[in-house]
Coordinates of C-alpha atoms in Angstrom, one line a residue:
X1 CA 2.4 -12.6 -19.1
X2 CA 2.6 -13.8 -22.7
X3 CA 2.6 -11.0 -25.2
X4 CA -0.4 -12.6 -27.0
X5 CA -2.6 -12.4 -23.9
X6 CA -4.4 -9.5 -22.4
X7 CA -5.0 -9.0 -18.7
X8 CA -8.5 -10.1 -17.4
X9 CA -10.8 -7.6 -15.7
X10 CA -11.8 -8.4 -12.1
X11 CA -15.3 -9.3 -13.4
X12 CA -13.8 -11.8 -15.9
X13 CA -11.6 -13.3 -13.2
X14 CA -14.5 -13.8 -10.9
X15 CA -16.5 -15.5 -13.7
X16 CA -13.9 -18.1 -14.4
X17 CA -14.8 -21.6 -13.2
X18 CA -12.0 -23.0 -11.1
X19 CA -12.0 -26.2 -13.1
X20 CA -11.0 -24.2 -16.2
X21 CA -7.8 -23.0 -14.7
X22 CA -4.6 -24.7 -16.1
X23 CA -2.1 -25.3 -13.3
X24 CA 0.2 -27.5 -15.4
X25 CA 3.0 -24.9 -15.7
X26 CA 3.1 -24.1 -12.0
X27 CA 5.6 -26.2 -10.0
X28 CA 4.6 -28.1 -6.9
X29 CA 5.4 -26.4 -3.6
X30 CA 7.2 -29.3 -1.9
X31 CA 8.5 -29.6 1.7
X32 CA 11.8 -28.0 0.7
X33 CA 10.1 -24.9 -0.5
X34 CA 8.2 -24.4 2.8
X35 CA 11.2 -25.3 4.9
X36 CA 13.3 -22.6 3.1
X37 CA 10.5 -20.0 2.8
X38 CA 11.1 -16.8 4.6
X39 CA 8.5 -14.4 5.9
X40 CA 9.2 -10.9 4.7
X41 CA 7.4 -8.1 6.6
X42 CA 7.0 -4.9 4.6
X43 CA 8.4 -1.7 6.2
X44 CA 5.8 0.2 8.1
X45 CA 5.1 3.8 7.3
X46 CA 5.1 6.7 9.6
X47 CA 2.8 9.7 9.3
X48 CA 4.8 13.0 9.0
X49 CA 4.2 16.5 8.0
X50 CA 6.2 17.3 4.9
X51 CA 6.4 20.6 2.9
X52 CA 6.8 20.2 -0.8
X53 CA 6.4 22.6 -3.7
X54 CA 2.8 22.9 -5.0
X55 CA 3.9 21.9 -8.5
X56 CA 5.4 18.6 -7.1
X57 CA 2.2 17.8 -5.2
X58 CA 0.0 18.7 -8.2
X59 CA 2.1 16.4 -10.4
X60 CA 1.6 13.4 -8.1
X61 CA -2.0 14.1 -7.4
X62 CA -2.8 14.4 -11.1
X63 CA -2.3 10.7 -11.5
X64 CA -5.1 10.0 -9.0
X65 CA -5.4 7.8 -6.0
X66 CA -2.2 6.5 -4.5
X67 CA -0.2 9.7 -5.0
X68 CA 1.3 9.4 -1.5
X69 CA 2.5 5.9 -2.3
X70 CA 4.0 7.1 -5.5
X71 CA 5.8 9.9 -3.7
X72 CA 7.1 7.3 -1.2
X73 CA 8.4 5.1 -4.1
X74 CA 10.3 8.0 -5.6
X75 CA 11.9 8.7 -2.2
X76 CA 12.8 5.0 -1.7
X77 CA 14.4 5.0 -5.2
X78 CA 16.5 8.0 -4.3
X79 CA 17.6 6.4 -1.0
X80 CA 18.6 3.2 -2.8
X81 CA 20.5 5.2 -5.4
X82 CA 22.3 7.2 -2.7
X83 CA 23.2 4.0 -0.8
X84 CA 24.5 2.5 -4.0
X85 CA 26.7 5.4 -4.8
X86 CA 28.2 5.6 -1.3
X87 CA 29.8 2.2 -1.8
X88 CA 31.7 3.3 -5.0

């Protein structure tokens, strides 16, 4: 997003008339795009029981909803870093 623009709130987005939307800078999605498009399925998650230090859990929970997703992202980042260092 341009640095001069602010993000719209959900209410502001809902109130915009579709005829006011400028699509001029969005390229057409031609047959080539759709022919080469690839469906990417996200990894599924698995419910587990995991013991972590209270301080770690408190830290993630303090940020509010989605703390389990944030924990998962940290773990994913660690796995990617480990896989990257194995090749060196």
